Amino acid sequence: MGMEETWDLVVIGSGGAAMAAGIEARSRGKSVLLVEHGVLGGTCLNVGCIPSKNLLAAAGRRHRALVNPFPGLPTGAGGVDLAALMAQKQELIDRLRQAKYTDVAEAHGFPVMYGHARFVDEQTLEVDGERVAGAAYIVATGSAAHIPALPGMDTIDPLTSTTAMELQDIPSSMVVLGGGYVGLEQAQLWSQLGVAVTLVGRLAPHAEPEVADVLRTVFADDGITVVEERAVALERTADGAVLVRTERGAQLTGQRLLVATGRHANTDDLGLDDAGVHTDDRRFITVDAHQRTSNPRIFAAGDVSGAPQYVYVAAQTGHAAAAGALGRPTTVDYRGLPSVTFTTPQLASAGLTEQQALAAGHECDSRVLDAQDIPRSLANRDTRGTLKVVVDAHTRKILGVHAALDGAGDVMLAATYAIKFGLTVDDLADTWAPYLTMSEALRICAGLFRSDMPTSCCA
Ligand SMILES: Cc1cc2nc3c(=O)[nH]c(=O)nc-3n(C[C@H](O)[C@H](O)[C@H](O)COP(=O)(O)OP(=O)(O)OC[C@H]3O[C@@H](n4cnc5c(N)ncnc54)[C@H](O)[C@@H]3O)c2cc1C
């Protein structure tokens, strides 16, 4: 890794986008170096997907034991040893870092250099002050939790999803700011571990209204207070707790505050201005459809490029950026893109909401299936759920599928296939769906476009 060597590609970061770029470059027989100033693996592994889904699985296990709907089968749950829970989470992260990052980089044949990368001009990158030469570069530096500058924020010590998932002691109560997917997951996670949670902010603002309504009901049932207003000021109370004031004058208190109001791009101290790389008004790097920045030698991928913040998007944009940087411009196909919020029930979608379909110029038609009409939900004795299918009224092709259901995320795989490969609602209605799976909801809902008469088992 010497100064004299020129790499075909140098990638800043070691998260999902950077790893994909490294793999892509090696598959094309090119030399590639990753540069990381923190821990190998980036957000998803260290502070994002993996720890949150692991802890949600644990908290959900406790919750199911406490609120078992089956008579004649008493269950219960004891206290929570948070330090032990956090230790198993860390063990999982460390194991996956080795198996999915260290070993993978080695197998594909690309090194990772540790240090802070920064451009000094349009051609030159330095890592901790040492020149590292690449024929092309990819910025894959990700994003980090953003703390809004609300009055009084400086008087308290707010948690983010990152620091909350490192707590060793359970707080008695918590106010969560933000009802996007990170806020929803954190609110339910801590609630299910026994914390009294208040969520401040619009709940699932981008979800279909029918879907968001399900989560409203479930959060209310589970004792999570939801205040769908904007927080305007914060205060530290005499006993060290946090008081949040909302736009309409509500005052909410919690022992801790967890901020989940969005993430900012990691673009500070990267020398982007010196390199002639343009950013937008939120400091995300501006890229074209090939992930190219305003500097033709520099590409960007993943969260930092303003792409939807999912690790599979980071990976696809990483592949495209590497292919482009190595002379094969490629675009990412976003048709049918799925997204999942891993609450119970999961909120999940693929493709367009009704509003997005209308905005895109479709004349559309939609049907909503209540979980009362889904055999799996009835068998589970939990009918708080819904699934909505949006189609083009003329072609009858599926444009979007949205659900709040146990396992909704898995249902979306079929929805993504349907959207990407242009299936019609009749294709779905006329195709097998295994009885008593949640994905059967897709077939039943497709049937509603033909008739709203009740269905018998599979008929
Ligand atoms: C709580 C939470 C839960 C999530 N859950 C999911 C989920 O379930 N499913 C899903 O798909 N997505 C999830 N995400 C989103 C997902 O984690 C991100 O979209 C994805 O990890 C972004 O990958 P990336 O490669 O763009 O950036 P990152 O993974 O953030 O990697 C960027 C890397 O660049 C390094 N870096 C930054 N600046 C420099 C520099 N100047 N020099 C050297 N190195 C630098 C950083 O240290 C970091 O390691 C979650 C996110 C959060 C916060």
Coordinates of C-alpha atoms and ligand atoms in Angstrom, one line a residue:
M1 CA 0.0 0.0 0.0
G2 CA 2.7 2.4 -0.8
M3 CA 2.6 6.0 -2.1
E4 CA 4.3 5.0 -5.3
E5 CA 1.5 2.6 -6.3
T6 CA -1.5 3.8 -8.4
W7 CA -4.7 1.9 -7.8
D8 CA -7.2 1.5 -10.6
L9 CA -9.8 2.5 -8.0
V10 CA -9.7 4.0 -4.5
V11 CA -12.9 3.8 -2.4
I12 CA -13.5 5.9 0.7
G13 CA -15.5 3.9 3.2
S14 CA -16.0 0.2 4.1
G15 CA -19.8 -0.1 4.4
G16 CA -22.3 -1.7 2.0
A17 CA -21.5 0.7 -0.9
A18 CA -17.7 0.4 -0.6
M19 CA -17.7 -3.4 -0.3
A20 CA -19.9 -3.7 -3.4
A21 CA -17.5 -1.3 -5.2
G22 CA -14.5 -3.4 -4.1
I23 CA -16.1 -6.6 -5.3
E24 CA -17.2 -5.1 -8.6
A25 CA -13.7 -3.8 -9.3
R26 CA -12.0 -7.1 -8.5
S27 CA -14.6 -9.0 -10.7
R28 CA -13.3 -6.8 -13.5
G29 CA -9.7 -7.7 -12.7
K30 CA -8.9 -4.2 -11.4
S31 CA -6.9 -3.2 -8.4
V32 CA -8.9 -1.5 -5.6
L33 CA -8.2 -0.1 -2.2
L34 CA -10.7 0.8 0.5
V35 CA -10.0 3.5 3.0
E36 CA -11.8 3.5 6.4
H37 CA -11.3 6.0 9.2
G38 CA -13.5 4.1 11.7
V39 CA -14.4 0.5 12.2
L40 CA -14.6 -1.9 9.2
G41 CA -18.2 -2.5 8.0
G42 CA -19.9 0.9 8.2
T43 CA -23.4 1.7 9.5
C44 CA -25.4 -1.4 8.6
L45 CA -23.1 -3.8 10.4
N46 CA -21.9 -1.7 13.4
V47 CA -24.8 0.6 14.3
G48 CA -27.6 0.1 11.8
C49 CA -29.4 -3.0 10.4
I50 CA -27.7 -5.7 12.3
P51 CA -27.8 -4.4 15.9
S52 CA -31.3 -3.0 15.5
K53 CA -32.8 -6.2 14.0
N54 CA -31.0 -8.3 16.6
L55 CA -32.3 -6.2 19.5
L56 CA -35.8 -5.9 17.9
A57 CA -35.9 -9.7 17.7
A58 CA -35.0 -10.0 21.3
A59 CA -37.4 -7.3 22.5
G60 CA -40.2 -8.9 20.3
R61 CA -39.5 -12.3 21.9
R62 CA -40.1 -10.7 25.3
H63 CA -43.2 -8.9 24.1
R64 CA -44.8 -12.0 22.6
A65 CA -44.2 -13.8 25.9
L66 CA -46.0 -11.0 27.7
V67 CA -49.0 -10.5 25.4
N68 CA -49.6 -14.0 24.2
P69 CA -53.2 -14.1 22.7
F70 CA -53.7 -17.8 23.2
P71 CA -56.0 -18.9 26.1
G72 CA -54.8 -21.9 28.0
L73 CA -51.2 -21.2 27.4
P74 CA -49.9 -18.9 30.0
T75 CA -46.5 -17.3 29.4
G76 CA -44.6 -14.4 31.0
A77 CA -41.3 -12.6 31.0
G78 CA -38.8 -11.7 33.6
G79 CA -36.6 -8.6 34.0
V80 CA -34.1 -7.5 31.3
D81 CA -30.4 -7.8 31.7
L82 CA -29.5 -5.1 29.2
A83 CA -25.7 -5.6 29.5
A84 CA -26.0 -9.3 28.6
L85 CA -28.3 -8.4 25.7
M86 CA -25.8 -5.9 24.4
A87 CA -23.0 -8.3 24.8
Q88 CA -24.6 -10.9 22.6
K89 CA -25.4 -8.2 20.0
Q90 CA -21.7 -7.1 20.0
E91 CA -20.6 -10.8 19.6
L92 CA -22.9 -11.1 16.5
I93 CA -21.5 -7.9 15.0
D94 CA -17.9 -9.0 15.6
R95 CA -18.6 -12.4 14.0
L96 CA -20.3 -10.8 11.0
R97 CA -17.5 -8.3 10.6
Q98 CA -15.1 -11.1 10.2
A99 CA -17.2 -13.3 8.0
K100 CA -18.9 -10.6 5.8
Y101 CA -16.2 -8.0 5.6
T102 CA -12.7 -9.1 6.6
D103 CA -12.9 -12.5 5.0
V104 CA -14.8 -11.2 1.9
A105 CA -12.3 -8.4 1.2
E106 CA -9.5 -11.0 1.5
A107 CA -11.3 -13.5 -0.7
H108 CA -11.8 -10.9 -3.4
G109 CA -8.4 -9.6 -3.0
F110 CA -8.7 -6.0 -1.9
P111 CA -6.9 -4.4 1.0
V112 CA -8.5 -1.9 3.5
M113 CA -6.3 1.0 4.6
Y114 CA -7.2 2.7 7.9
G115 CA -7.0 6.5 8.1
H116 CA -8.9 9.6 7.3
A117 CA -9.3 10.3 3.6
R118 CA -9.5 13.8 2.2
F119 CA -9.1 15.3 -1.3
V120 CA -6.5 18.0 -1.6
D121 CA -7.3 18.9 -5.2
E122 CA -9.3 17.5 -8.2
Q123 CA -6.8 14.6 -8.7
T124 CA -5.3 13.9 -5.3
L125 CA -6.4 12.0 -2.3
E126 CA -4.6 11.9 1.0
V127 CA -5.1 9.5 3.8
D128 CA -3.8 10.9 7.1
G129 CA -1.7 13.3 5.0
E130 CA -0.2 10.6 2.9
R131 CA -0.9 10.6 -0.9
V132 CA -2.9 7.6 -2.2
A133 CA -3.1 7.6 -5.9
G134 CA -6.1 6.3 -7.8
A135 CA -7.1 6.4 -11.5
A136 CA -10.6 7.0 -10.2
Y137 CA -12.3 7.4 -6.8
I138 CA -15.6 6.5 -5.2
V139 CA -16.9 8.4 -2.1
A140 CA -18.9 6.0 -0.1
T141 CA -18.7 7.7 3.3
G142 CA -22.3 7.1 4.4
S143 CA -24.4 9.2 6.7
A144 CA -24.8 9.8 10.5
A145 CA -27.6 10.7 12.9
H146 CA -28.5 14.3 12.7
I147 CA -29.3 16.3 15.9
P148 CA -31.6 19.1 15.0
A149 CA -30.6 22.5 16.5
L150 CA -33.8 22.9 18.6
P151 CA -33.7 25.5 21.4
G152 CA -32.4 23.8 24.5
M153 CA -30.8 20.8 22.7
D154 CA -27.4 21.9 24.1
T155 CA -28.7 21.5 27.7
I156 CA -29.3 17.8 27.3
D157 CA -27.4 14.7 26.3
P158 CA -29.5 13.2 23.6
L159 CA -29.3 9.6 22.5
T160 CA -29.3 8.6 18.8
S161 CA -30.0 5.1 17.5
T162 CA -26.3 4.5 17.7
T163 CA -25.8 5.4 21.4
A164 CA -29.1 4.0 22.5
M165 CA -28.1 0.6 21.2
E166 CA -25.0 0.8 23.4
L167 CA -26.8 1.5 26.7
Q168 CA -26.0 -0.8 29.5
D169 CA -28.8 0.2 31.8
I170 CA -32.5 0.5 30.9
P171 CA -33.9 4.0 31.3
S172 CA -37.3 4.2 33.0
S173 CA -38.7 6.5 30.3
M174 CA -37.8 7.9 26.9
V175 CA -39.0 10.5 24.4
V176 CA -38.3 9.5 20.8
L177 CA -38.2 12.4 18.4
G178 CA -39.1 11.3 14.8
G179 CA -41.6 8.8 13.4
G180 CA -39.6 7.6 10.4
Y181 CA -38.3 4.1 10.3
V182 CA -35.5 4.5 12.7
G183 CA -37.7 6.3 15.2
L184 CA -40.5 3.7 14.9
E185 CA -38.1 0.8 15.4
Q186 CA -36.4 2.4 18.4
A187 CA -39.7 3.4 20.0
Q188 CA -41.0 -0.1 19.9
L189 CA -37.7 -1.7 20.8
W190 CA -37.4 0.3 24.0
S191 CA -41.1 0.0 24.8
Q192 CA -40.9 -3.8 24.5
L193 CA -37.9 -3.9 26.8
G194 CA -40.1 -2.1 29.4
V195 CA -39.3 1.6 28.9
A196 CA -42.2 4.0 29.0
V197 CA -42.0 5.5 25.5
T198 CA -43.4 8.7 24.1
L199 CA -43.0 9.2 20.3
V200 CA -43.1 12.8 19.1
G201 CA -43.5 13.4 15.3
R202 CA -45.6 12.3 12.4
L203 CA -45.9 8.6 12.4
A204 CA -44.7 6.8 9.2
P205 CA -45.0 10.0 7.2
H206 CA -44.3 8.4 3.8
A207 CA -46.4 5.2 4.3
E208 CA -49.9 4.7 2.8
P209 CA -52.4 6.1 5.3
E210 CA -54.1 2.7 5.9
V211 CA -50.8 1.2 6.8
A212 CA -49.7 4.0 9.1
D213 CA -53.1 3.7 10.9
V214 CA -52.4 0.0 11.8
L215 CA -49.2 1.1 13.6
R216 CA -51.0 3.9 15.4
T217 CA -53.4 1.3 16.8
V218 CA -50.7 -1.2 17.7
F219 CA -48.6 1.5 19.4
A220 CA -51.6 2.7 21.4
D221 CA -52.4 -0.9 22.4
D222 CA -48.8 -1.4 23.5
G223 CA -48.9 1.7 25.6
I224 CA -46.6 3.9 23.5
T225 CA -47.8 7.5 23.6
V226 CA -47.8 9.0 20.2
V227 CA -47.9 12.8 19.8
E228 CA -48.0 13.7 16.1
E229 CA -46.7 17.2 16.4
R230 CA -43.4 18.9 15.8
A231 CA -41.1 19.4 18.8
V232 CA -40.1 23.1 19.1
A233 CA -38.0 23.3 22.3
L234 CA -36.3 21.2 24.9
E235 CA -35.4 21.7 28.5
R236 CA -33.6 19.8 31.2
T237 CA -35.8 19.5 34.3
A238 CA -34.6 19.9 37.9
D239 CA -34.4 16.1 38.4
G240 CA -32.3 15.7 35.3
A241 CA -35.1 14.5 33.0
V242 CA -35.9 15.9 29.6
L243 CA -38.9 18.0 28.8
V244 CA -40.1 18.4 25.2
R245 CA -42.4 21.2 24.1
T246 CA -44.4 20.7 20.9
E247 CA -45.8 23.3 18.5
R248 CA -49.3 23.1 20.0
G249 CA -48.0 23.4 23.6
A250 CA -47.9 19.8 24.7
Q251 CA -45.2 19.1 27.3
L252 CA -43.7 15.6 27.4
T253 CA -41.1 14.3 29.7
G254 CA -38.8 11.3 29.7
Q255 CA -35.6 10.3 31.5
R256 CA -33.8 10.2 28.2
L257 CA -34.3 11.8 24.7
L258 CA -33.6 9.7 21.6
V259 CA -33.3 11.8 18.4
A260 CA -34.3 10.0 15.2
T261 CA -35.1 13.0 12.9
G262 CA -33.0 12.0 9.9
R263 CA -29.4 11.5 8.9
H264 CA -26.8 13.9 7.4
A265 CA -24.3 13.0 4.8
N266 CA -20.7 12.4 5.9
T267 CA -19.3 15.1 3.6
D268 CA -17.5 17.3 6.1
D269 CA -13.7 17.3 6.1
L270 CA -13.5 15.4 2.8
G271 CA -12.1 18.2 0.8
L272 CA -15.0 18.0 -1.7
D273 CA -14.9 21.7 -2.5
D274 CA -11.2 21.4 -3.3
A275 CA -12.0 18.4 -5.5
G276 CA -14.7 20.2 -7.4
V277 CA -17.4 17.7 -6.1
H278 CA -20.8 19.4 -5.8
T279 CA -23.2 18.8 -3.0
D280 CA -26.8 19.7 -2.6
D281 CA -28.3 22.1 0.0
R282 CA -28.3 19.3 2.6
R283 CA -24.6 18.4 1.8
F284 CA -25.4 15.1 0.1
I285 CA -23.2 14.6 -3.0
T286 CA -25.0 15.3 -6.3
V287 CA -24.7 12.4 -8.7
D288 CA -26.1 11.6 -12.1
A289 CA -27.8 8.3 -13.0
H290 CA -24.4 6.6 -13.3
Q291 CA -23.3 7.8 -9.8
R292 CA -20.9 10.2 -11.4
T293 CA -20.2 13.5 -9.5
S294 CA -19.3 16.9 -11.0
N295 CA -15.7 15.7 -11.0
P296 CA -15.4 13.0 -13.8
R297 CA -12.8 11.0 -11.9
I298 CA -14.9 10.8 -8.7
F299 CA -18.1 8.8 -8.2
A300 CA -20.3 8.5 -5.2
A301 CA -22.5 5.7 -3.8
G302 CA -24.7 4.8 -0.9
D303 CA -26.2 7.2 1.7
V304 CA -23.8 10.0 0.9
S305 CA -25.0 10.2 -2.7
G306 CA -28.6 10.9 -1.5
A307 CA -29.8 7.4 -2.5
P308 CA -32.6 5.9 -0.5
Q309 CA -31.0 4.9 2.8
Y310 CA -31.1 1.1 2.6
V311 CA -28.0 -1.1 2.6
Y312 CA -29.2 -3.0 -0.6
V313 CA -29.4 0.4 -2.3
A314 CA -26.0 1.3 -1.0
A315 CA -24.7 -2.0 -2.5
Q316 CA -26.3 -1.5 -5.9
T317 CA -25.1 2.0 -6.2
G318 CA -21.7 0.8 -5.2
H319 CA -21.6 -1.7 -8.0
A320 CA -22.8 0.9 -10.5
A321 CA -20.3 3.5 -9.3
A322 CA -17.4 1.0 -9.6
A323 CA -18.5 -0.1 -13.1
G324 CA -18.8 3.5 -14.1
A325 CA -15.5 4.6 -12.6
L326 CA -13.9 1.7 -14.5
G327 CA -15.4 2.7 -17.8
R328 CA -18.7 0.9 -17.9
P329 CA -21.5 3.3 -17.1
T330 CA -24.4 1.5 -15.3
T331 CA -27.6 2.7 -13.8
V332 CA -29.5 1.3 -10.8
D333 CA -33.0 0.1 -11.6
Y334 CA -35.3 1.3 -8.8
R335 CA -38.5 -0.4 -10.1
G336 CA -40.2 -2.2 -7.3
L337 CA -37.7 -1.1 -4.6
P338 CA -38.8 -2.6 -1.3
S339 CA -38.6 -1.0 2.1
V340 CA -39.3 -2.5 5.5
T341 CA -39.7 -1.1 9.0
F342 CA -39.0 -3.9 11.4
T343 CA -41.6 -3.1 13.9
T344 CA -44.3 -5.6 15.0
P345 CA -46.2 -5.7 12.7
Q346 CA -43.7 -4.9 10.0
L347 CA -44.5 -1.9 7.8
A348 CA -43.3 -2.7 4.3
S349 CA -43.8 -1.5 0.8
A350 CA -42.6 -2.1 -2.8
G351 CA -43.0 0.3 -5.6
L352 CA -45.3 3.4 -5.6
T353 CA -47.9 4.6 -3.2
E354 CA -51.2 5.7 -4.7
Q355 CA -50.0 9.3 -4.3
Q356 CA -46.7 8.7 -6.0
A357 CA -48.5 6.8 -8.8
L358 CA -50.8 9.7 -9.4
A359 CA -47.9 12.1 -9.4
A360 CA -46.1 9.9 -12.0
G361 CA -49.1 10.3 -14.3
H362 CA -50.8 7.0 -13.8
E363 CA -54.5 6.7 -13.6
C364 CA -54.6 4.2 -10.8
D365 CA -56.9 1.9 -9.0
S366 CA -56.3 0.3 -5.6
R367 CA -57.8 -2.2 -3.1
V368 CA -57.2 -2.6 0.6
L369 CA -57.5 -6.0 2.3
D370 CA -58.0 -6.0 6.0
A371 CA -56.2 -8.6 8.1
Q372 CA -59.7 -9.8 9.2
D373 CA -59.8 -11.4 5.7
I374 CA -56.3 -13.0 5.9
P375 CA -56.4 -16.6 7.1
R376 CA -52.9 -16.4 8.5
S377 CA -53.8 -13.4 10.7
L378 CA -56.9 -15.1 12.0
A379 CA -54.9 -18.2 12.8
N380 CA -52.4 -16.0 14.6
R381 CA -55.2 -14.4 16.6
D382 CA -53.9 -11.0 15.6
T383 CA -55.9 -9.2 13.0
R384 CA -54.4 -5.7 13.3
G385 CA -53.0 -5.4 9.8
T386 CA -53.7 -4.5 6.2
L387 CA -52.4 -4.9 2.7
K388 CA -53.0 -2.5 -0.2
V389 CA -52.3 -3.0 -3.8
V390 CA -52.0 -0.1 -6.3
V391 CA -52.4 -0.9 -10.0
D392 CA -52.4 1.1 -13.3
A393 CA -56.1 1.3 -14.2
H394 CA -55.5 0.8 -17.9
T395 CA -52.8 -1.9 -18.0
R396 CA -53.8 -3.5 -14.7
K397 CA -50.0 -3.8 -13.9
I398 CA -49.0 -3.7 -10.3
L399 CA -47.4 -0.4 -9.3
G400 CA -47.2 -0.7 -5.6
V401 CA -47.9 -3.0 -2.6
H402 CA -48.0 -1.7 0.9
A403 CA -48.6 -3.6 4.1
A404 CA -48.6 -3.6 7.9
L405 CA -48.5 -7.3 8.7
D406 CA -46.5 -9.8 10.6
G407 CA -43.9 -10.8 8.0
A408 CA -44.8 -7.9 5.6
G409 CA -41.2 -7.6 4.6
D410 CA -41.1 -11.1 3.3
V411 CA -44.4 -10.5 1.4
M412 CA -42.6 -7.7 -0.5
L413 CA -40.2 -10.0 -2.3
A414 CA -43.1 -11.3 -4.4
A415 CA -44.4 -7.7 -4.8
T416 CA -41.0 -6.6 -6.1
Y417 CA -40.9 -9.4 -8.6
A418 CA -44.5 -8.5 -9.7
I419 CA -43.6 -4.9 -10.2
K420 CA -40.3 -5.3 -11.8
F421 CA -41.4 -7.9 -14.3
G422 CA -44.7 -6.2 -15.2
L423 CA -47.2 -8.7 -13.8
T424 CA -50.9 -7.7 -13.8
V425 CA -53.3 -8.0 -10.9
D426 CA -54.8 -10.9 -12.8
D427 CA -51.5 -12.7 -12.9
L428 CA -51.4 -12.4 -9.1
A429 CA -55.0 -13.5 -8.7
D430 CA -54.4 -16.6 -10.9
T431 CA -51.0 -17.7 -9.5
W432 CA -50.5 -20.1 -6.6
A433 CA -50.2 -18.8 -3.1
P434 CA -49.6 -21.3 -0.3
Y435 CA -52.5 -21.4 2.1
L436 CA -51.9 -19.9 5.5
T437 CA -48.9 -17.9 4.6
M438 CA -49.0 -14.2 5.0
S439 CA -48.0 -13.8 1.3
E440 CA -51.3 -15.2 0.4
A441 CA -52.7 -11.8 1.2
L442 CA -51.3 -10.6 -2.1
R443 CA -53.4 -13.1 -4.0
I444 CA -56.5 -12.4 -2.0
C445 CA -56.1 -8.7 -2.4
A446 CA -55.6 -9.1 -6.2
G447 CA -58.9 -11.0 -6.2
L448 CA -60.6 -7.9 -4.8
F449 CA -60.1 -6.1 -8.1
R450 CA -62.5 -8.7 -9.7
S451 CA -65.0 -9.1 -6.9
D452 CA -65.4 -7.9 -3.3
M453 CA -67.5 -11.0 -2.4
P454 CA -66.1 -12.8 0.6
T455 CA -63.7 -15.7 -0.1
S456 CA -63.7 -19.2 1.3
C457 CA -60.5 -21.0 2.2
C458 CA -58.5 -20.5 -1.0
A459 CA -61.6 -20.3 -3.1
Ligands
LIG1 C1 -30.6 2.3 13.1 C2 -30.5 2.0 11.7 C3 -31.1 0.8 11.2 C4 -31.1 0.5 9.9 N1 -31.7 -0.6 9.4 C5 -31.6 -1.0 8.1 C6 -32.3 -2.2 7.6 O1 -32.9 -2.9 8.4 N2 -32.2 -2.5 6.3 C7 -31.5 -1.7 5.5 O2 -31.4 -2.0 4.3 N3 -30.9 -0.5 5.9 C8 -31.0 -0.2 7.2 N4 -30.3 1.0 7.6 C9 -29.6 1.9 6.6 C10 -28.3 1.3 6.2 O3 -27.6 1.0 7.4 C11 -27.5 2.3 5.4 O4 -28.3 2.8 4.3 C12 -26.2 1.8 4.8 O5 -25.5 1.1 5.8 C13 -25.4 2.8 4.1 O6 -24.2 2.3 3.6 P1 -23.0 3.2 3.0 O7 -22.0 2.2 2.5 O8 -23.6 4.2 2.1 O9 -22.4 4.0 4.2 P2 -21.8 3.5 5.7 O10 -22.2 2.1 5.9 O11 -22.2 4.5 6.6 O12 -20.3 3.5 5.5 C14 -19.5 4.6 5.4 C15 -18.1 4.4 5.9 O13 -17.3 5.5 5.5 C16 -16.4 5.8 6.6 N5 -15.9 7.1 6.4 C17 -16.7 8.3 6.4 N6 -15.9 9.4 6.1 C18 -14.6 8.9 5.9 C19 -13.4 9.5 5.6 N7 -13.3 10.8 5.3 N8 -12.3 8.7 5.5 C20 -12.4 7.3 5.7 N9 -13.5 6.7 6.0 C21 -14.6 7.5 6.1 C22 -17.3 5.6 7.8 O14 -16.5 5.4 9.0 C23 -18.1 4.4 7.5 O15 -17.5 3.2 7.9 C24 -30.4 1.3 9.0 C25 -29.7 2.5 9.4 C26 -29.8 2.8 10.8 C27 -29.1 4.0 11.3

